[in-house]
Tab-separated table of C-alpha atoms in Angstrom:
chain	number	residue	atom	x	y	z
V	804	SER	CA	0.000	0.000	0.000
V	805	HIS	CA	1.036	3.629	-0.382
V	806	VAL	CA	1.767	5.543	2.805
V	807	GLU	CA	2.699	9.176	3.308
V	808	VAL	CA	4.180	9.914	6.719
V	809	SER	CA	4.283	13.430	8.162
V	810	PHE	CA	7.691	13.553	9.855
V	811	LEU	CA	7.225	17.039	11.327
V	812	ARG	CA	8.226	19.178	8.322
V	813	CYS	CA	9.460	16.190	6.331
V	814	ARG	CA	7.223	14.115	4.052
V	815	VAL	CA	8.470	10.557	3.758
V	816	ARG	CA	6.955	8.391	1.065
V	817	ALA	CA	6.955	4.625	1.299
V	818	LEU	CA	5.629	2.272	-1.349
V	819	SER	CA	5.067	-0.600	1.042
V	820	TYR	CA	5.399	-1.382	4.709
V	821	HIS	CA	4.997	-4.133	7.280
V	822	ARG	CA	3.618	-3.397	10.725
V	823	GLN	CA	2.955	-5.028	14.069
V	824	TYR	CA	0.279	-3.695	16.368
V	825	ASN	CA	0.531	-3.793	20.159
V	826	THR	CA	-2.966	-3.185	21.582
V	827	LYS	CA	-1.723	-2.338	25.065
V	828	GLN	CA	0.816	0.276	24.118
V	829	ARG	CA	-1.132	1.475	21.064
V	830	GLU	CA	2.138	1.542	19.224
V	831	LYS	CA	2.846	0.648	15.630
V	832	LYS	CA	6.173	-0.559	14.332
V	833	ALA	CA	6.931	-0.196	10.678
V	834	LEU	CA	9.713	-0.980	8.255
V	835	PHE	CA	9.889	1.690	5.572
V	836	PRO	CA	12.035	1.034	2.495
V	837	PHE	CA	13.886	4.364	2.569
V	838	ASP	CA	17.174	2.523	2.572
V	839	ARG	CA	18.006	-1.026	3.414
V	840	GLY	CA	17.528	-1.776	7.100
V	841	GLU	CA	15.967	1.525	8.155
V	842	SER	CA	12.947	1.416	10.434
V	843	CYS	CA	10.926	3.638	12.730
V	844	THR	CA	8.407	3.389	15.563
V	845	PHE	CA	5.427	5.721	15.583
V	846	ASP	CA	2.086	6.558	17.189
V	847	ILE	CA	-1.037	7.504	15.238
V	848	LEU	CA	-2.843	10.466	16.827
V	849	GLU	CA	-5.849	12.584	15.897
V	850	HIS	CA	-4.709	15.968	14.534
V	851	PRO	CA	-5.962	18.828	16.800
V	852	LEU	CA	-6.609	21.203	13.884
V	853	GLU	CA	-7.385	19.196	10.779
V	854	LYS	CA	-9.780	16.333	10.087
V	855	CYS	CA	-7.032	13.773	9.744
V	856	HIS	CA	-4.531	11.703	11.694
V	857	VAL	CA	-0.850	12.354	12.283
V	858	ILE	CA	1.867	9.745	12.473
V	859	VAL	CA	4.307	10.809	15.191
V	860	ILE	CA	7.789	9.354	14.823
V	861	LYS	CA	8.995	8.043	18.197
V	862	SER	CA	12.303	6.480	17.243
V	863	TYR	CA	14.305	6.014	14.084
V	864	LEU	CA	16.923	3.405	13.219
V	865	GLN	CA	19.287	3.226	10.283
V	866	GLY	CA	20.551	-0.275	9.706
V	867	ASN	CA	21.452	-1.657	13.130
V	868	THR	CA	22.576	1.606	14.764
V	869	ALA	CA	20.584	4.471	16.265
V	870	ALA	CA	21.030	7.987	15.034
V	871	ASN	CA	24.048	9.649	16.634
V	872	ALA	CA	21.970	12.442	18.093
V	873	GLY	CA	19.700	9.969	19.818
V	874	ALA	CA	22.691	8.167	21.305
V	875	LYS	CA	23.531	11.332	23.231
V	876	GLY	CA	19.988	11.745	24.485
V	877	GLU	CA	19.201	14.609	22.112
V	878	VAL	CA	16.095	14.783	19.953
V	879	PRO	CA	17.163	14.498	16.299
V	880	VAL	CA	16.205	17.425	14.105
V	881	PRO	CA	14.179	15.821	11.318
V	882	GLY	CA	14.205	17.119	7.791
V	883	TRP	CA	14.239	16.269	4.126
V	884	ILE	CA	17.408	17.529	2.500
V	885	ILE	CA	18.338	17.488	-1.188
V	886	VAL	CA	22.072	17.474	-1.891
V	887	SER	CA	23.006	18.589	-5.402
V	888	ASP	CA	26.647	17.984	-6.330
V	889	ALA	CA	28.359	16.918	-9.531
V	890	ASP	CA	30.847	14.818	-7.546
V	891	ARG	CA	29.319	11.465	-6.581
V	892	THR	CA	31.892	10.989	-3.820
V	893	ASN	CA	30.723	14.214	-2.168
V	894	LEU	CA	27.114	13.083	-2.544
V	895	LYS	CA	27.857	9.777	-0.881
V	896	THR	CA	29.764	11.429	1.971
V	897	ALA	CA	27.137	14.067	2.701
V	898	SER	CA	24.321	11.552	2.427
V	899	HIS	CA	26.021	9.121	4.804
V	900	VAL	CA	26.800	11.767	7.426
V	901	LEU	CA	23.319	13.305	7.415
V	902	ARG	CA	21.465	9.984	7.407
V	903	LYS	CA	23.494	8.853	10.392
V	904	ASN	CA	22.019	11.827	12.195
V	905	GLY	CA	18.403	10.936	11.463
V	906	MET	CA	17.791	13.041	8.367
V	907	ARG	CA	16.233	11.991	5.079
V	908	VAL	CA	18.473	12.752	2.126
V	909	SER	CA	17.907	12.787	-1.621
V	910	THR	CA	20.870	13.249	-3.953
V	911	VAL	CA	21.072	14.662	-7.477
V	912	THR	CA	24.016	15.483	-9.726
V	913	SER	CA	22.812	18.625	-11.543
V	914	GLY	CA	20.745	21.759	-11.215
V	915	HIS	CA	18.130	20.503	-13.659
V	916	ALA	CA	17.847	17.228	-11.742
V	917	LEU	CA	17.308	19.213	-8.521
V	918	LEU	CA	14.409	21.178	-10.002
V	919	ASP	CA	12.907	18.004	-11.495
V	920	CYS	CA	13.181	16.236	-8.138
V	921	MET	CA	11.300	19.039	-6.409
V	922	ASN	CA	8.665	19.132	-9.146
V	923	GLU	CA	7.982	15.420	-8.656
V	924	ASN	CA	8.362	15.108	-4.876
V	925	GLY	CA	7.538	18.463	-3.340
V	926	THR	CA	9.415	21.006	-1.248
V	927	PRO	CA	12.436	19.964	0.842
V	928	ASP	CA	13.373	21.554	4.148
V	929	LEU	CA	16.895	22.397	2.989
V	930	ILE	CA	19.049	22.278	-0.141
V	931	LEU	CA	22.825	21.755	-0.198
V	932	LEU	CA	23.892	23.146	-3.558
V	933	ASP	CA	27.240	22.701	-5.284
V	934	MET	CA	28.535	25.954	-6.702
V	935	LYS	CA	30.259	24.298	-9.685
V	936	MET	CA	28.030	22.042	-11.789
V	937	SER	CA	28.376	21.368	-15.507
V	938	ASP	CA	24.857	21.933	-16.851
V	939	MET	CA	23.876	24.886	-14.656
V	940	ASP	CA	26.057	26.286	-11.889
V	941	GLY	CA	24.832	26.885	-8.357
V	942	PHE	CA	24.153	30.578	-8.882
V	943	GLU	CA	21.946	29.977	-11.921
V	944	THR	CA	20.187	27.084	-10.176
V	945	LEU	CA	19.389	29.281	-7.184
V	946	LYS	CA	17.972	31.992	-9.456
V	947	LYS	CA	15.743	29.404	-11.197
V	948	LEU	CA	14.629	28.098	-7.803
V	949	ARG	CA	13.627	31.552	-6.573
V	950	GLU	CA	11.710	32.171	-9.798
V	951	LEU	CA	9.755	28.952	-9.298
V	952	GLU	CA	8.955	29.913	-5.693
V	953	GLY	CA	7.386	33.114	-7.002
V	954	GLY	CA	8.035	35.178	-3.897
V	955	LYS	CA	6.539	32.580	-1.543
V	956	SER	CA	8.375	31.088	1.422
V	957	GLU	CA	11.961	30.495	0.341
V	958	ILE	CA	13.682	27.142	0.794
V	959	PRO	CA	16.965	27.656	2.685
V	960	VAL	CA	20.032	26.919	0.536
V	961	ILE	CA	23.575	26.179	1.703
V	962	PHE	CA	26.244	26.514	-0.976
V	963	LEU	CA	29.001	23.889	-1.259
V	964	THR	CA	32.388	24.656	-2.793
V	965	ALA	CA	36.015	23.634	-2.771
V	966	GLU	CA	37.070	27.190	-3.680
V	967	GLU	CA	38.590	29.741	-1.288
V	968	ASP	CA	37.090	32.608	-3.295
V	969	GLU	CA	35.605	35.298	-1.029
V	970	GLU	CA	33.931	36.981	-3.995
V	971	SER	CA	31.936	33.831	-4.755
V	972	GLU	CA	30.974	33.520	-1.094
V	973	THR	CA	29.727	37.115	-1.057
V	974	ARG	CA	27.777	36.571	-4.273
V	975	ALA	CA	26.158	33.433	-2.854
V	976	LEU	CA	25.003	35.256	0.273
V	977	GLN	CA	23.711	38.182	-1.782
V	978	LEU	CA	21.607	35.769	-3.848
V	979	GLY	CA	19.968	34.533	-0.660
V	980	ALA	CA	22.035	31.533	0.452
V	981	VAL	CA	21.844	31.062	4.228
V	982	ASP	CA	25.304	29.542	4.643
V	983	TYR	CA	28.445	28.397	2.868
V	984	ILE	CA	30.329	25.115	3.485
V	985	ARG	CA	33.695	24.250	2.039
V	986	LYS	CA	34.612	20.823	0.730
V	987	PRO	CA	35.848	18.313	1.688
V	988	PHE	CA	33.249	18.199	4.466
V	989	GLU	CA	34.072	18.101	8.136
V	990	PRO	CA	31.216	15.855	9.357
V	991	GLU	CA	30.691	17.742	12.627
V	992	VAL	CA	30.633	21.108	10.851
V	993	LEU	CA	28.206	19.835	8.205
V	994	VAL	CA	25.805	18.361	10.754
V	995	SER	CA	26.014	21.380	13.053
V	996	ARG	CA	25.211	23.880	10.314
V	997	VAL	CA	22.417	21.775	8.844
V	998	ARG	CA	20.849	21.284	12.286
V	999	ARG	CA	21.031	25.014	12.971
V	1000	ILE	CA	19.189	25.865	9.747
V	1001	LEU	CA	16.547	23.156	10.253
V	1002	ASP	CA	15.987	24.273	13.833
V	1003	MET	CA	15.530	27.884	12.714
V	1004	GLN	CA	13.064	26.764	10.041
V	1005	ASP	CA	11.094	24.688	12.521
V	1006	LYS	CA	10.839	27.583	14.982
V	1007	MET	CA	9.780	29.978	12.236
V	1008	HIS	CA	7.022	27.634	11.034
V	1009	ARG	CA	5.818	27.147	14.603
V	1010	TYR	CA	5.687	30.906	15.148
V	1011	GLU	CA	3.734	31.328	11.900
V	1012	ARG	CA	1.315	28.585	12.887
V	1013	ASP	CA	0.824	29.862	16.445
V	1014	ALA	CA	0.073	33.325	15.088
V	1015	GLN	CA	-2.933	31.917	13.191
V	1016	ILE	CA	-4.426	29.600	15.820
V	1017	ASP	CA	-6.893	30.374	18.583
V	1018	SER	CA	-5.177	29.020	21.692
V	1019	LEU	CA	-8.383	27.934	23.438
V	1020	THR	CA	-10.132	26.031	20.647
V	1021	GLY	CA	-7.391	25.146	18.150
V	1022	CYS	CA	-9.429	26.720	15.327
V	1023	LEU	CA	-8.156	29.550	13.155
V	1024	ASN	CA	-8.186	32.803	15.106
V	1025	LYS	CA	-10.184	35.869	14.044
V	1026	SER	CA	-7.618	37.485	11.750
V	1027	ALA	CA	-6.554	34.218	10.106
V	1028	ALA	CA	-10.158	33.024	9.716
V	1029	GLU	CA	-11.345	36.264	8.137
V	1030	ALA	CA	-8.392	36.351	5.740
V	1031	LYS	CA	-9.102	32.763	4.704
V	1032	MET	CA	-12.847	33.340	4.361
V	1033	GLU	CA	-12.295	36.474	2.287
V	1034	LYS	CA	-10.133	34.481	-0.135
V	1035	LEU	CA	-12.636	31.601	-0.287
V	1036	CYS	CA	-15.547	33.967	-0.949
V	1037	ARG	CA	-13.574	35.540	-3.769
V	1038	GLU	CA	-12.346	32.332	-5.403
V	1039	ASP	CA	-14.454	29.352	-4.290
V	1040	THR	CA	-18.066	28.175	-4.074
V	1041	GLY	CA	-20.146	26.906	-1.165
V	1042	PHE	CA	-21.788	28.304	1.977
V	1043	LEU	CA	-20.339	30.795	4.434
V	1044	CYS	CA	-21.829	29.842	7.793
V	1045	MET	CA	-21.996	31.840	11.014
V	1046	LEU	CA	-22.534	29.825	14.202
V	1047	ASP	CA	-22.996	30.837	17.823
V	1048	LEU	CA	-24.158	29.199	21.055
V	1049	ASP	CA	-27.575	30.092	22.450
V	1050	SER	CA	-27.521	31.123	26.124
V	1051	PHE	CA	-23.757	30.704	26.383
V	1052	LYS	CA	-23.482	33.754	28.655
V	1053	LEU	CA	-25.511	31.860	31.277
V	1054	VAL	CA	-22.857	29.136	31.347
V	1055	ASN	CA	-20.166	31.665	32.250
V	1056	ASP	CA	-22.436	33.453	34.758
V	1057	LEU	CA	-23.779	30.356	36.549
V	1058	CYS	CA	-21.005	27.786	36.118
V	1059	GLY	CA	-17.865	29.882	35.757
V	1060	HIS	CA	-15.497	30.654	32.917
V	1061	ASP	CA	-13.598	27.361	33.269
V	1062	THR	CA	-16.799	25.482	32.411
V	1063	GLY	CA	-17.471	27.971	29.631
V	1064	ASP	CA	-14.030	27.243	28.191
V	1065	ARG	CA	-14.740	23.495	28.301
V	1066	ILE	CA	-17.977	24.101	26.382
V	1067	LEU	CA	-16.145	26.141	23.731
V	1068	ARG	CA	-13.462	23.465	23.314
V	1069	LEU	CA	-16.168	20.809	23.015
V	1070	PHE	CA	-18.007	22.821	20.353
V	1071	ALA	CA	-14.799	23.417	18.369
V	1072	ARG	CA	-14.007	19.680	18.432
V	1073	ASN	CA	-17.512	18.926	17.179
V	1074	LEU	CA	-17.126	21.418	14.348
V	1075	ARG	CA	-13.868	19.845	13.177
V	1076	LYS	CA	-15.333	16.385	13.527
V	1077	ASN	CA	-18.401	17.088	11.394
V	1078	ILE	CA	-17.072	19.348	8.655
V	1079	ARG	CA	-15.369	17.813	5.641
V	1080	SER	CA	-11.632	17.797	5.070
V	1081	ASP	CA	-11.867	20.648	2.520
V	1082	ASP	CA	-13.991	22.872	4.758
V	1083	VAL	CA	-12.508	25.649	6.902
V	1084	CYS	CA	-13.537	26.749	10.390
V	1085	GLY	CA	-12.423	29.542	12.703
V	1086	ARG	CA	-13.373	31.328	15.902
V	1087	ILE	CA	-14.010	35.048	15.481
V	1088	GLY	CA	-14.793	35.927	19.087
V	1089	GLY	CA	-16.570	34.693	22.225
V	1090	ASP	CA	-18.902	31.886	21.166
V	1091	GLU	CA	-18.975	32.932	17.486
V	1092	PHE	CA	-17.514	30.643	14.823
V	1093	LEU	CA	-17.301	30.643	11.026
V	1094	ILE	CA	-17.385	27.719	8.608
V	1095	PHE	CA	-16.866	27.799	4.874
V	1096	ALA	CA	-18.485	24.630	3.495
V	1097	ARG	CA	-16.688	24.312	0.183
V	1098	ASN	CA	-18.592	23.083	-2.867
V	1099	MET	CA	-21.757	22.520	-0.807
V	1100	LYS	CA	-24.627	23.122	-3.204
V	1101	THR	CA	-27.964	22.555	-1.480
V	1102	GLU	CA	-29.778	23.686	1.645
V	1103	ASP	CA	-30.529	20.040	2.436
V	1104	GLU	CA	-26.800	19.393	2.754
V	1105	LEU	CA	-26.514	22.437	4.989
V	1106	ARG	CA	-29.390	21.269	7.217
V	1107	SER	CA	-27.759	17.851	7.508
V	1108	LEU	CA	-24.475	19.440	8.606
V	1109	TYR	CA	-26.320	21.582	11.167
V	1110	ARG	CA	-28.132	18.558	12.642
V	1111	GLU	CA	-24.874	16.630	13.016
V	1112	ILE	CA	-23.143	19.544	14.731
V	1113	SER	CA	-26.115	20.276	16.996
V	1114	ASP	CA	-26.754	16.642	17.991
V	1115	ASP	CA	-23.120	15.959	18.819
V	1116	PHE	CA	-22.869	19.181	20.818
V	1117	THR	CA	-25.996	18.384	22.824
V	1118	ALA	CA	-24.687	14.933	23.696
V	1119	GLY	CA	-21.359	16.398	24.787
V	1120	TYR	CA	-22.459	19.368	26.864
V	1121	THR	CA	-24.900	17.275	28.929
V	1122	GLU	CA	-21.887	15.415	30.335
V	1123	ILE	CA	-20.154	18.698	31.221
V	1124	LEU	CA	-23.128	20.497	32.785
V	1125	GLY	CA	-24.594	17.487	34.602
V	1126	ASN	CA	-27.424	18.554	36.923
V	1127	ARG	CA	-27.198	22.156	35.684
V	1128	MET	CA	-29.035	21.222	32.509
V	1129	GLU	CA	-31.611	23.980	33.077
V	1130	ILE	CA	-29.398	26.205	30.919
V	1131	PRO	CA	-31.021	26.146	27.433
V	1132	LEU	CA	-27.814	25.713	25.451
V	1133	GLY	CA	-28.101	25.283	21.713
V	1134	VAL	CA	-26.525	26.080	18.352
V	1135	SER	CA	-27.704	28.748	15.910
V	1136	LEU	CA	-26.493	28.743	12.315
V	1137	GLY	CA	-26.944	31.316	9.578
V	1138	ALA	CA	-25.568	30.865	6.063
V	1139	ALA	CA	-25.155	32.655	2.751
V	1140	ALA	CA	-24.471	30.973	-0.594
V	1141	VAL	CA	-21.305	31.857	-2.499
V	1142	PRO	CA	-21.312	33.090	-5.251
V	1143	ARG	CA	-25.116	33.206	-5.588
V	1144	GLN	CA	-25.485	35.806	-2.834
V	1145	GLY	CA	-22.228	37.578	-3.538
V	1146	ARG	CA	-18.453	37.296	-3.481
V	1147	ASN	CA	-17.620	40.215	-1.226
V	1148	TYR	CA	-16.788	38.759	2.194
V	1149	SER	CA	-18.261	41.630	4.207
V	1150	THR	CA	-21.551	41.421	2.303
V	1151	VAL	CA	-21.794	37.640	2.552
V	1152	PHE	CA	-20.867	37.727	6.245
V	1153	ARG	CA	-23.670	40.190	7.043
V	1154	LEU	CA	-26.158	37.956	5.230
V	1155	ALA	CA	-25.010	34.897	7.156
V	1156	ASP	CA	-25.098	36.777	10.455
């Protein structure tokens, strides 16, 4: 079977795998054919934000030896790295050193092969790029790469060279390279610099993600949700839905804000559970939430979605409130059809509200 594993920022593709399932530990062990003898142990968890599951890598073995970083008690910095070098000996050396330290490595021998690899397999976390290649040198390859990115998030690039030319180093940094490593490689220097870049990338992505997420519910926050909804109203079709909780203020007044927070988290979980994988939801304040139901065409589909959300919420909040069920909690939903009732977000939002 085909499996795609989310290894933090790294996407590992495996064509086949074998697994054993331990029902007590809820742990899966798998052998992935990255390279001969490599294996990993992972847990499958429900994703807190998306309607999907995440495979969390717990340990990683290459051949019969653990990654060096793990041997020292450190958490390996994962990442998919493409090394582009015309010298196959350099490719083999870099690949061996980085794989020993728990990283996934792809190797190519030219600038064109690098771009083709990315076109077929997606975006790596880091590129190690030889400055001197026959078909297209490192400078030209980097320019092509930045053109393909089109101003979006740039992949960090470390230049590799055997030259002692300061002018070339300056030019590389001016073009946007994040570092510069001389060949032949010193394994500790190579690993240290690669880890530093991957760690910086991971922190940056976490900061970006945290800036968009409502900390209480795990949904998109107000600014991120409105930006996403505005784009969807402009470019997509479906229903923009406004939802709020009837009598929610009574929960805070009579039961306290801690109970109110539990109710909001429950409602957010129910939203993510019942919407489809392509739909988008966010919290825009208090007990108010937005959903964009993409490609939903009929009011019958909308009513069905509302019933599922409402029924699940009712079943959940009765457990939280217990004998305080005199509070008439419920869910209200208003919706506007896009593009039938407009494409301007502000207009559609007012209709839904």
